[in-house]
Amino acid sequence: MANKSSLFQKSLLQSAIKQSVVKLNPKLMFRNPVMFTVEIGTAIMLGVCIWILSGNTTQGSFMYNFIVFLVLLATLLFANFAEAIAEARGKAQADSLRKTREETPAKKVAEVGKIYSHQVDIIPSSQLKKGDLFFCEAGDIIPSDGEIIEGLATIDESAITGESAPVIREAGGDKSSVTGGTKVLSDAITVRVTTEQGESFLDKMIALVEGASRQKTPNEIALTILLAGFTLVFIIVTITLKPFADYANTPITIAAFIALFVCLIPTTIGGLLSAIGIAGMDRALRANVITKSGRAVETAGDIDVLLLDKTGTITIGNRKATHFYPANSIDEKHFIRCVALSSISDDTPEGKSIIELAGLQPQQLSIINPRFIKFTAETRCSGVDFENIRIRKGASDAIKNLCEQAGNKFPEETAAHVHTISANGGTPLVVAENEKIIGVIELQDIIKPGIHERFERLRKMGIKTVMVTGDNPLTAKFIAEKAGVDDFIAEAKPEDKMNYIKKEQAEGRLVAMMGDGTNDAPALAQADVGVAMNSGTQAAKEAGNTVDLDNDPTKLIEVVEIGKQLLMTRGTLTTFSIANDVAKYFAIIPALFIVGIPSLQGLNIMQLHSPESAILSAVIFNAIIIPLLIPLALKGVAYKPIGASALLRRNLLIYGLGGVLVPFVGIKLIDLFVALFI
C-alpha cells in the first residue's frame, strides 16, 4: 500500500486532464463558490468576445478580450486539474485494491444441528453472509472479513498493508481478526464472517480512496464559507468601482472589471482547497492508516493526550509463562497440575504457554464434568470447577480478595514472588485451590523495539502519553518507565479508560485512544480519535474512526503529522492566496485609473508597460500560480516538532511574506514578456 510513486504519472495525468474539462459542469462547480464565480466571469468574457465580433467597439480589441477569456478558462481548468489529480491518485489505489477483492471461492462450512463440520461447500465469496463460517488452508485467499473461531495460521497481508512479512492470526485473544483479500500461507483456520457484502474493510478502503465517501470536514466547510464571504465582499468592491470610474471620467472595460474581480478573490486557495483535503486522506492511506473520515485526521493534528493499551500495543502482546513458583507447603507437581487444569479452556497465547511450560500430556489433564470459568474484565480471573475442587488463576489482588473473603491468608513468600516478578516487568498470575493460595505463575511481556524513541517524539509534539493496563502498579510502573510513557493507569477496568477519557475531554483536551481488543471498543468510540489495530478484534475496528494497518502503537505520530500537515497546508496556502492580492492590487488599480487620475502613477511601483499589459499579466499570474502550487497541495507543508509558535513564525515568513513578494516578481516578468506583443 505504501508506495512512493511520483505525483504525476502519465496514466493519472490523462485521467486528470479529462476530468478537468468534465468538472466545468456548473452543477459540479457550484460546490466551490469561489471558482463558480470565476466560471461566471469566464462565461461573461465569452459573451463579450461574441459581442465584439458582432460590431461593438467600446470593449477594446477582440484579441485582447479573447486572451483574457482563455486565461480565465485556464484558471478554471488548472483548479479542476488540482482536484482531479488528487482524485486520480486515490482511484489508482482503488483499482489496485479491487484486484485484491476479485471474486474469491469460499469454502463455506456446512452446519449440522449445532455442530459445524469441516465438510465444505465451494461458493463465490459474494454469496457469504454475516454469521456464515468458512474454512481456509495454506494457499487460500481469505474471501471475507471475519473472526477466527478455530485454529491458527500464518497470513500474508501484503495486499492490504504493503508489508511482505507474514503475521500469525489465531482464535481467541486480540489477534483473531482477518481481512478479506489476504492469503493464508500455512496451517488452517475456520472463520466467522463479521460483515455484510459491500461493507467489508476492503470495500470501505476503496470508497475512501476514491473519494466517494469523502465528506468535507468542519474546518473545510468553515473555510469555504469564509472564502465565499471574501468573494461576496469583492463582488461589492468591484461593482462600486463603476460609479467612481464614471465620476473620474475613466471608462473601464468589462474585461478589466472581471480581471480585477478574479485577481482579488482568493482563487489560489479556492482552486486548491478540495485537492488539499483529498491529498490528506491519500497521505493517511499511504502511511497504512485507514480513516473513516477526514475529520479524524484533522482532529489528530490537535491531539493533547494519547491513551495506549499495553498488551499488544506497547508490548508484543504474546506473554509467555516463564516460571512456576509454588507456595512453601505445596508440592510442585500438584501445583503444576492445578495450573495446567486452570488453563485448559484458556485459548489465549498466555494460556497456551502455561500448558506448554507445564509439559503435561492430555491424559494427565482429564477430569470429570468440568465447569470452566472464563476470564472477565470484572473478575480478572479464570479457572475450573470439578468434583469438589475449585481452581482459580488471575491478578494477584483479585485472587487475594477471593481467598481473604474465605478466611484464608495470603502467604508471605507468594507476596514476595508477586513483588519481585512485578518489579522485573513481568506479570504475576496467582493460583488458588479451594480459596487457598498455592503459588504464582510468572508471565513475561516484551516491549516493542524503538518504542522509547517514538514516545519521545510524541512528547516533543506536545502530546502526553498514558499507558492503560490491567497489571498491578509495580508491573505497570516498570513497563511505563521502560517504554518512556508520561503516565500510566494500572489495574484498569474498561470503565476506567472511559472515565479517564471523559475527564480529559471535560477539561478541554482532545484525546486519542489506541487499542486492539473488544474491551477497548467503548474507549475507542468515546475518544476524539480512536485508532484500532488491524490485527485486533472486529469490535475494536468498528468502534474506532481510524485503523492502523501496520499494528504500530506509535502510528499516531504519522497520523498527528498528517493531521498537522493538512491544517498547516490549508492555512499557509490561504495566507499565500490572500497575500497575493496585495501585489495584484498594485498591478490592476493603477492600470484602471491611471489615465483619468495621473496621480495614481505613484502606486504603479512595478512600472508595468501599459494598462492592458498590467491587467493581462495579473490574470496570467493568477492562473499559473495554481498549477505551480499543486505539488505542495498534494505533498503538504513539511511539519517539524519545533513548537506551534516557531511553526507559525516560519510559515508566516515563507508563505505570508513570500505571498506578497512572489507576485511582484512574477507579474513584472510576465509584463516584460507581454509587452513584446502589445
XYZ file of C-alpha atoms in Angstrom:
678
model
C 0.000 0.000 0.000
C 2.690 2.402 0.961
C 4.161 3.219 -2.383
C 6.390 6.044 -3.330
C 5.000 6.719 -6.758
C 5.565 10.102 -8.317
C 2.905 12.770 -8.091
C 2.255 12.961 -11.828
C 2.220 9.596 -13.587
C 1.291 9.547 -17.279
C -1.868 7.479 -16.762
C -3.002 9.744 -13.911
C -2.352 12.878 -15.957
C -4.542 11.643 -18.811
C -7.423 10.903 -16.461
C -6.994 14.222 -14.594
C -6.920 16.301 -17.810
C -10.157 14.668 -18.970
C -11.819 15.272 -15.595
C -10.654 18.916 -15.599
C -12.959 19.502 -18.568
C -15.803 17.384 -17.176
C -15.736 19.365 -13.918
C -16.567 22.568 -15.825
C -20.195 21.461 -15.471
C -21.875 24.305 -13.479
C -23.666 21.719 -11.303
C -20.264 20.496 -10.131
C -18.618 23.940 -9.989
C -21.411 25.292 -7.791
C -19.970 23.326 -4.842
C -16.968 25.676 -4.923
C -18.351 29.254 -4.655
C -15.011 30.924 -5.460
C -14.392 29.036 -8.686
C -18.068 29.155 -9.629
C -17.908 32.967 -9.737
C -14.768 32.659 -11.901
C -16.754 30.429 -14.261
C -19.494 33.070 -14.449
C -16.823 35.680 -15.242
C -15.399 33.394 -17.948
C -18.863 32.969 -19.500
C -19.333 36.766 -19.496
C -15.980 37.212 -21.257
C -17.055 34.704 -23.903
C -20.198 36.810 -24.392
C -18.071 39.979 -24.665
C -15.921 38.329 -27.364
C -19.040 37.430 -29.359
C -20.349 40.993 -28.813
C -17.121 42.460 -30.244
C -17.319 40.166 -33.261
C -20.850 41.447 -33.869
C -19.523 45.006 -34.198
C -19.082 46.538 -30.728
C -16.071 48.880 -30.429
C -16.328 50.035 -26.769
C -14.678 46.972 -25.131
C -11.270 47.026 -26.808
C -9.856 44.615 -29.344
C -11.203 41.134 -29.885
C -7.771 39.552 -29.443
C -7.185 41.214 -26.067
C -10.600 40.128 -24.729
C -10.202 36.651 -26.176
C -6.835 36.234 -24.422
C -8.454 37.305 -21.116
C -11.191 34.719 -21.758
C -8.600 31.995 -22.466
C -6.613 32.847 -19.330
C -9.778 32.697 -17.175
C -10.683 29.370 -18.762
C -7.162 28.132 -17.998
C -7.634 29.251 -14.366
C -10.748 27.058 -14.127
C -9.031 24.119 -15.799
C -5.980 24.383 -13.530
C -8.206 24.464 -10.420
C -10.181 21.453 -11.676
C -6.922 19.692 -12.527
C -5.693 20.088 -8.935
C -8.793 18.308 -7.619
C -8.787 15.760 -10.465
C -5.134 14.706 -9.986
C -5.740 14.207 -6.254
C -8.810 12.093 -7.042
C -6.946 10.175 -9.766
C -4.231 9.158 -7.306
C -6.929 7.819 -4.997
C -8.701 5.980 -7.816
C -5.424 4.370 -8.881
C -5.109 2.959 -5.372
C -8.749 1.861 -5.505
C -8.118 -0.068 -8.743
C -5.200 -1.829 -7.090
C -7.424 -2.745 -4.141
C -10.164 -4.013 -6.471
C -7.728 -6.570 -7.890
C -7.292 -7.787 -4.326
C -11.072 -8.006 -3.924
C -11.580 -10.133 -7.050
C -14.202 -12.846 -6.774
C -12.716 -15.480 -4.484
C -14.008 -19.045 -3.980
C -15.131 -19.534 -0.395
C -15.150 -22.884 1.416
C -18.367 -22.472 3.362
C -18.612 -24.793 6.355
C -21.836 -26.766 6.477
C -23.976 -26.528 9.611
C -25.259 -29.796 11.062
C -27.508 -29.052 14.009
C -25.319 -27.150 16.413
C -22.140 -28.854 15.306
C -20.082 -27.397 12.454
C -18.355 -29.947 10.283
C -15.397 -29.337 8.028
C -17.311 -30.649 5.045
C -17.369 -27.551 2.923
C -19.330 -26.184 0.002
C -17.405 -24.134 -2.557
C -19.349 -20.928 -3.232
C -18.456 -17.458 -4.603
C -17.341 -15.045 -1.878
C -20.174 -12.694 -2.876
C -22.681 -15.227 -1.512
C -21.227 -15.189 2.003
C -23.456 -13.599 4.624
C -22.739 -12.229 8.068
C -22.536 -15.114 10.540
C -21.511 -17.742 7.946
C -18.471 -19.916 8.571
C -15.750 -20.617 6.042
C -12.615 -22.732 6.090
C -9.194 -21.630 4.790
C -5.953 -23.567 4.480
C -2.491 -22.910 3.092
C -2.657 -21.219 -0.325
C -6.248 -19.932 0.053
C -7.275 -16.301 -0.313
C -9.467 -15.254 2.618
C -12.813 -14.397 0.963
C -14.271 -12.020 3.556
C -13.590 -10.154 6.811
C -14.104 -12.267 9.886
C -13.040 -13.608 13.280
C -11.086 -16.842 13.616
C -13.069 -19.266 15.787
C -10.810 -22.268 15.359
C -7.141 -22.805 14.535
C -4.218 -20.520 13.773
C -2.469 -19.588 10.561
C 0.367 -17.591 9.070
C -1.157 -14.920 6.846
C 0.291 -12.712 4.115
C -1.334 -9.270 4.482
C 0.838 -7.506 1.907
C -2.131 -6.892 -0.410
C -3.611 -4.680 2.310
C -0.648 -3.358 4.276
C 2.157 -3.452 1.727
C 4.303 -5.328 4.254
C 5.768 -8.604 2.989
C 6.442 -10.117 6.435
C 3.744 -12.704 7.283
C 1.755 -12.431 10.524
C 0.182 -15.015 12.802
C -3.563 -14.891 13.477
C -5.287 -17.308 15.856
C -8.566 -17.992 17.605
C -9.053 -16.364 20.985
C -7.331 -13.220 22.251
C -6.980 -9.959 20.398
C -5.349 -11.209 17.192
C -8.277 -13.142 15.836
C -9.383 -10.743 13.098
C -8.688 -11.490 9.418
C -9.263 -9.294 6.383
C -10.724 -10.352 3.056
C -8.167 -10.403 0.248
C -5.259 -11.599 2.402
C -3.633 -15.010 1.844
C -3.162 -17.998 4.175
C 0.422 -19.237 3.952
C 0.357 -22.145 6.393
C -1.937 -24.176 8.647
C -5.742 -23.876 8.602
C -8.454 -21.725 10.191
C -12.229 -21.615 10.491
C -13.578 -18.078 10.305
C -16.937 -16.499 11.085
C -17.962 -13.704 8.664
C -18.441 -10.405 10.519
C -19.570 -8.061 7.714
C -22.320 -7.921 5.129
C -21.499 -7.841 1.428
C -20.303 -4.420 0.305
C -19.351 -3.396 3.864
C -16.041 -5.169 4.179
C -12.836 -3.486 5.206
C -11.642 -3.571 1.606
C -14.904 -2.053 0.335
C -14.584 0.800 2.826
C -10.973 1.403 1.789
C -11.977 1.555 -1.882
C -14.798 4.013 -1.152
C -12.454 6.223 0.882
C -9.606 6.405 -1.610
C -11.989 7.008 -4.493
C -13.426 9.961 -2.620
C -16.921 8.502 -2.838
C -17.375 8.686 0.887
C -15.299 11.820 1.442
C -17.233 14.498 3.229
C -15.961 17.986 3.839
C -14.608 18.399 7.344
C -15.942 21.137 9.649
C -12.727 23.125 9.125
C -13.007 22.786 5.351
C -16.662 23.866 5.437
C -15.784 26.841 7.657
C -13.009 27.923 5.281
C -15.337 27.516 2.276
C -17.852 29.838 3.968
C -15.068 32.333 4.739
C -13.866 32.291 1.127
C -17.450 32.735 -0.077
C -17.679 35.775 2.221
C -14.460 37.209 0.747
C -15.845 36.653 -2.735
C -19.069 38.473 -1.888
C -17.089 41.405 -0.468
C -15.031 41.708 -3.655
C -18.157 41.498 -5.824
C -19.419 44.586 -3.970
C -15.990 46.276 -4.220
C -15.828 45.681 -7.983
C -19.385 46.913 -8.576
C -18.796 50.106 -6.556
C -15.779 50.965 -8.739
C -18.111 51.679 -11.665
C -19.547 54.973 -10.244
C -16.015 56.042 -9.228
C -14.842 55.439 -12.786
C -17.765 57.390 -14.209
C -17.035 60.271 -11.810
C -13.369 60.283 -12.838
C -14.451 60.185 -16.458
C -12.453 56.978 -16.903
C -14.137 54.285 -18.975
C -13.419 50.751 -17.691
C -13.983 47.733 -19.917
C -15.851 44.608 -18.804
C -12.607 42.657 -19.217
C -10.885 44.978 -16.731
C -13.691 44.633 -14.172
C -13.720 40.856 -14.411
C -9.922 40.652 -14.336
C -9.875 42.803 -11.199
C -12.538 40.668 -9.541
C -10.896 37.329 -10.402
C -7.498 38.540 -9.242
C -8.765 39.914 -5.926
C -10.853 36.929 -4.822
C -8.875 34.048 -3.236
C -8.754 31.901 -6.391
C -5.488 30.189 -5.387
C -6.843 28.555 -2.241
C -10.287 28.249 -3.848
C -8.793 26.138 -6.610
C -6.650 24.016 -4.296
C -8.995 23.528 -1.315
C -10.537 20.210 -2.416
C -7.159 18.865 -3.538
C -5.673 19.568 -0.084
C -8.449 17.579 1.648
C -8.294 14.641 -0.777
C -4.495 14.546 -0.606
C -4.648 14.475 3.217
C -6.749 11.313 3.125
C -4.432 9.906 0.463
C -1.329 10.555 2.601
C -3.010 8.807 5.531
C -3.646 5.747 3.378
C -0.068 5.757 2.073
C 1.019 5.683 5.725
C -1.080 2.494 6.033
C -3.777 4.263 8.060
C -7.452 3.984 7.140
C -9.592 6.835 8.418
C -13.366 6.724 8.317
C -13.496 10.487 7.801
C -11.233 13.444 7.111
C -12.406 14.860 10.431
C -10.478 12.155 12.299
C -7.250 13.154 10.517
C -7.791 16.845 11.251
C -8.621 16.152 14.895
C -5.433 14.087 15.213
C -3.493 17.220 14.324
C -4.729 18.849 17.545
C -4.455 15.854 19.934
C -3.320 16.600 23.519
C -3.444 13.169 25.195
C -2.813 9.658 23.859
C -4.030 6.555 25.706
C -2.428 3.265 24.746
C -3.424 -0.207 25.776
C -0.283 -2.004 26.990
C -0.713 -5.559 25.779
C -0.352 -5.851 22.033
C 0.126 -2.120 21.660
C 3.214 -1.150 23.665
C 4.272 -4.745 24.206
C 4.302 -7.503 21.600
C 1.329 -8.974 23.396
C 2.042 -12.676 23.393
C 3.111 -13.002 27.011
C 4.714 -16.311 27.859
C 4.801 -18.282 31.064
C 8.437 -18.464 32.103
C 8.392 -19.883 35.653
C 6.200 -21.537 38.286
C 6.592 -20.594 41.976
C 4.615 -22.941 44.280
C 3.889 -21.812 47.840
C 6.134 -23.275 50.549
C 3.789 -26.051 51.651
C 2.610 -27.032 48.172
C 4.009 -29.938 46.173
C 5.425 -28.669 42.890
C 3.864 -31.455 40.772
C 0.446 -30.825 42.333
C 0.825 -27.078 41.723
C 1.814 -27.584 38.069
C -1.182 -29.909 37.501
C -3.553 -27.318 39.032
C -2.027 -24.599 36.877
C -2.488 -26.702 33.736
C -6.081 -27.615 34.639
C -6.956 -23.940 35.117
C -5.636 -23.203 31.610
C -7.312 -25.999 29.604
C -10.030 -23.689 28.298
C -7.751 -20.648 28.022
C -7.235 -20.116 24.265
C -5.041 -17.038 24.700
C -1.299 -17.205 23.923
C -0.677 -16.890 27.693
C -2.910 -19.864 28.451
C -1.294 -21.981 25.751
C 2.188 -21.074 27.021
C 1.205 -22.217 30.554
C 0.179 -25.655 29.218
C 3.408 -25.781 27.222
C 5.560 -24.907 30.261
C 3.693 -27.440 32.432
C 4.709 -30.192 29.956
C 1.761 -32.466 30.814
C 0.065 -34.871 28.428
C -3.676 -34.543 27.669
C -4.472 -37.795 29.529
C -2.925 -36.288 32.663
C -5.417 -33.399 32.482
C -8.595 -35.446 32.107
C -11.252 -34.507 34.713
C -14.904 -35.458 35.235
C -17.648 -32.941 34.383
C -15.512 -29.802 34.430
C -17.114 -26.351 34.582
C -14.762 -23.790 33.088
C -14.785 -20.228 34.404
C -13.982 -17.702 31.673
C -11.831 -14.644 32.324
C -13.729 -11.344 32.553
C -12.509 -7.795 32.984
C -14.616 -7.535 36.124
C -13.430 -10.646 37.992
C -9.912 -10.593 36.452
C -9.562 -14.334 36.998
C -10.441 -17.642 35.322
C -10.354 -21.300 36.253
C -12.194 -24.586 36.516
C -14.569 -26.370 38.914
C -14.798 -30.186 39.059
C -15.939 -32.601 41.760
C -15.315 -30.612 44.983
C -12.324 -28.710 43.669
C -12.258 -25.027 42.637
C -9.108 -23.754 40.903
C -8.701 -20.063 40.080
C -5.840 -18.139 38.464
C -5.691 -14.388 37.903
C -4.446 -10.993 39.055
C -2.864 -11.065 42.495
C -5.306 -8.620 44.102
C -8.344 -10.445 42.654
C -7.198 -13.869 43.951
C -6.084 -12.313 47.262
C -9.539 -10.818 47.847
C -11.157 -14.137 46.916
C -9.067 -16.037 49.474
C -9.287 -13.461 52.256
C -13.080 -13.409 51.936
C -12.993 -17.163 52.594
C -10.857 -16.506 55.697
C -7.509 -17.653 54.278
C -4.235 -15.714 54.460
C -2.047 -14.575 51.573
C 1.349 -16.350 52.056
C 4.333 -14.044 52.557
C 6.503 -15.987 50.112
C 3.787 -15.601 47.435
C 3.579 -11.854 48.120
C 7.374 -11.662 47.764
C 7.268 -13.507 44.417
C 4.482 -11.199 43.178
C 6.554 -8.145 44.132
C 9.739 -9.491 42.501
C 8.003 -10.516 39.262
C 6.215 -7.159 39.014
C 9.390 -5.186 39.739
C 11.113 -7.028 36.883
C 8.374 -6.069 34.439
C 6.652 -9.436 34.465
C 3.015 -10.235 35.157
C 2.293 -12.479 38.158
C -0.739 -14.790 37.988
C -1.659 -16.101 41.425
C -3.264 -19.556 41.612
C -5.693 -20.692 44.320
C -7.247 -24.100 45.073
C -10.454 -24.040 47.093
C -9.741 -20.398 48.027
C -6.214 -21.208 49.313
C -3.133 -19.734 47.611
C -0.960 -22.471 46.104
C 1.557 -20.442 44.070
C 2.390 -17.927 41.332
C 2.904 -18.114 37.561
C 5.383 -15.655 36.023
C 4.479 -14.197 32.631
C 6.951 -12.043 30.753
C 5.995 -9.307 28.288
C 8.273 -7.945 25.570
C 8.274 -4.231 24.780
C 8.239 -3.462 21.048
C 11.639 -2.233 19.784
C 12.208 1.512 19.250
C 9.153 2.408 21.306
C 11.001 4.779 23.684
C 12.300 6.990 20.871
C 8.831 7.196 19.319
C 7.261 8.334 22.574
C 9.974 10.961 22.928
C 8.945 12.342 19.526
C 5.311 12.472 20.656
C 6.454 14.387 23.741
C 8.184 16.963 21.526
C 4.882 17.360 19.684
C 3.282 18.298 22.994
C 1.319 15.051 23.337
C 1.028 13.377 26.733
C 1.193 9.561 26.552
C -0.698 7.401 29.055
C -0.399 3.605 29.238
C -3.502 1.671 30.295
C -3.098 -1.832 31.690
C -4.786 -4.375 33.909
C -1.415 -5.148 35.516
C -0.608 -4.301 39.086
C 1.011 -0.878 39.767
C 4.552 -2.279 40.128
C 4.499 -4.042 36.755
C 2.796 -1.075 35.149
C 5.424 1.303 36.564
C 8.292 -0.854 35.236
C 6.794 -1.110 31.727
C 5.881 2.610 31.710
C 9.440 3.653 32.599
C 10.996 1.241 30.104
C 8.669 2.318 27.300
C 9.011 6.035 28.102
C 5.331 6.960 28.575
C 4.416 10.016 30.674
C 1.824 8.323 32.905
C 0.039 5.010 33.436
C -3.245 3.631 34.738
C -2.776 0.278 36.491
C -5.381 -2.420 37.278
C -7.645 -0.689 34.790
C -11.129 -1.928 34.010
C -12.910 -0.953 30.762
C -14.849 1.794 32.535
C -11.576 3.274 33.910
C -10.431 4.039 30.343
C -13.785 5.638 29.579
C -13.718 7.736 32.756
C -10.171 8.954 32.093
C -11.076 9.990 28.532
C -14.222 11.780 29.714
C -12.229 13.582 32.447
C -9.613 14.833 29.966
C -12.317 15.872 27.476
C -14.204 17.749 30.216
C -11.004 19.759 30.819
C -10.960 20.779 27.152
C -8.356 18.334 25.863
C -8.580 16.221 22.728
C -7.904 12.552 23.437
C -6.696 9.764 21.174
C -7.012 6.129 22.163
C -5.167 3.174 20.698
C -6.272 -0.374 21.301
C -6.858 -3.774 19.737
C -9.247 -5.699 21.974
C -13.007 -5.922 22.361
C -12.611 -4.458 25.853
C -11.053 -1.361 24.229
C -14.100 -0.739 21.997
C -16.058 1.602 24.359
C -12.983 3.787 24.933
C -12.165 3.836 21.203
C -15.705 5.043 20.496
C -15.529 7.733 23.208
C -12.123 9.133 22.175
C -11.864 12.023 19.708
C -9.530 9.845 17.648
C -9.891 6.089 18.120
C -7.059 4.136 16.466
C -7.696 0.393 16.249
C -5.020 -2.118 15.303
C -5.745 -4.073 12.136
C -4.711 -7.240 13.977
C -7.281 -6.552 16.670
C -10.864 -7.702 17.039
C -13.656 -6.660 14.696
C -15.385 -4.854 17.556
C -12.322 -2.647 18.108
C -12.035 -1.810 14.387
C -15.709 -0.885 14.171
C -15.559 1.290 17.303
C -12.523 3.346 16.215
C -12.560 6.010 13.498
C -9.058 5.062 12.356
C -7.451 1.681 11.651
C -3.674 1.149 11.662
C -2.767 -1.486 9.088
C 0.784 -1.862 10.458
C -0.286 -2.518 14.065
C 2.251 0.063 15.197
C 1.475 1.539 18.632
C 3.147 4.810 17.776
C 1.491 5.149 14.371
C -0.300 8.147 15.898
C 2.935 10.058 15.190
C 2.228 9.692 11.461
C -1.494 10.368 11.959
C -0.720 13.521 14.002
C 1.831 14.730 11.446
C -0.602 14.145 8.576
C -3.320 15.996 10.528
C -0.992 18.891 11.267
C 0.166 18.902 7.645
C -3.428 19.076 6.468
C -4.265 22.005 8.745
C -0.968 23.779 8.019
C -1.216 23.285 4.253
C -4.725 24.699 4.182
C -3.727 27.601 6.447
C -0.477 28.507 4.686
C -1.985 28.370 1.192
C -4.879 30.531 2.380
C -2.314 33.012 3.751
C -0.368 32.866 0.483
C -3.538 33.340 -1.592
C -4.702 36.412 0.337
C -1.160 37.889 0.414
C -1.106 37.561 -3.393
C -3.944 40.082 -3.620
C -1.692 42.869 -2.357
C 0.570 42.708 -5.409
C -2.347 42.266 -7.800
C -3.974 45.353 -6.284
C -0.863 47.413 -7.129
C -0.922 45.999 -10.656
C -4.585 46.467 -11.624
C -5.885 49.515 -9.713
C -3.316 51.950 -11.207
C -3.953 50.392 -14.638
C -7.677 51.112 -14.367
C -7.473 54.751 -13.278
C -4.033 55.993 -14.302
C -5.379 57.708 -17.441
C -8.128 59.613 -15.611
C -6.143 60.111 -12.390
C -2.429 60.568 -13.304
C -1.502 60.992 -9.637
C -2.053 57.241 -9.220
C 1.221 56.766 -11.084
C 2.832 56.589 -7.638
C 1.033 53.281 -6.986
C 2.467 51.792 -10.180
C 5.529 50.630 -8.257
C 6.159 47.760 -10.687
C 6.318 50.223 -13.605
C 4.222 47.976 -15.814
C 4.209 48.633 -19.577
C 0.565 49.644 -20.092
C -2.890 49.247 -18.528
C -3.643 46.356 -20.918
C -0.387 44.543 -20.179
C -0.826 45.108 -16.441
C -4.297 43.527 -16.403
C -3.229 40.674 -18.641
C -0.083 39.993 -16.593
C -2.096 39.884 -13.356
C -4.659 37.381 -14.670
C -1.935 35.208 -16.240
C -0.032 35.116 -12.938
C -3.306 34.368 -11.135
C -3.816 31.372 -13.433
C -0.322 29.861 -13.486
C 0.253 30.067 -9.708
C -2.398 27.346 -9.183
C -0.609 24.512 -11.069
C 2.713 25.633 -9.557
C 1.269 25.035 -6.076
C -0.364 21.659 -6.870
C 2.713 19.616 -5.741
C 2.693 21.465 -2.413
C -1.055 20.856 -2.001
C -0.584 17.120 -2.673
C 2.561 16.619 -0.582
C 1.573 19.002 2.224
C 3.632 21.598 4.041
C 6.541 19.987 5.895
C 5.933 19.540 9.620
C 8.680 19.581 12.244
C 8.096 19.197 16.005
C 9.531 22.625 16.868
C 6.543 24.123 18.687
C 3.450 25.938 17.447
C 4.909 29.457 17.784
C 8.054 28.614 15.834
C 5.989 26.911 13.113
C 3.690 29.923 12.857
C 6.648 32.339 12.528
C 8.286 30.147 9.883
C 5.134 29.762 7.813
C 4.206 33.446 8.051
C 7.685 34.349 6.855
C 7.657 31.876 3.944
C 4.028 31.976 2.825
C 2.915 35.349 4.189
C 5.859 37.492 3.134
C 6.539 35.201 0.162
C 2.902 35.537 -0.893
C 3.401 39.314 -1.105
C 6.806 39.329 -2.832
C 6.402 36.473 -5.357
C 3.548 38.137 -7.329
C 5.504 41.392 -7.648
C 8.342 39.472 -9.278
C 6.080 37.157 -11.264
C 3.758 39.876 -12.635
C 6.730 42.070 -13.623
C 8.391 39.204 -15.522
C 5.128 38.330 -17.287
C 4.611 42.016 -18.144
C 8.041 42.194 -19.765
C 7.041 39.269 -21.975
C 3.510 40.521 -22.716
C 4.857 43.990 -23.632
C 6.648 42.422 -26.586
C 3.275 41.726 -28.219
C 1.220 44.760 -27.133
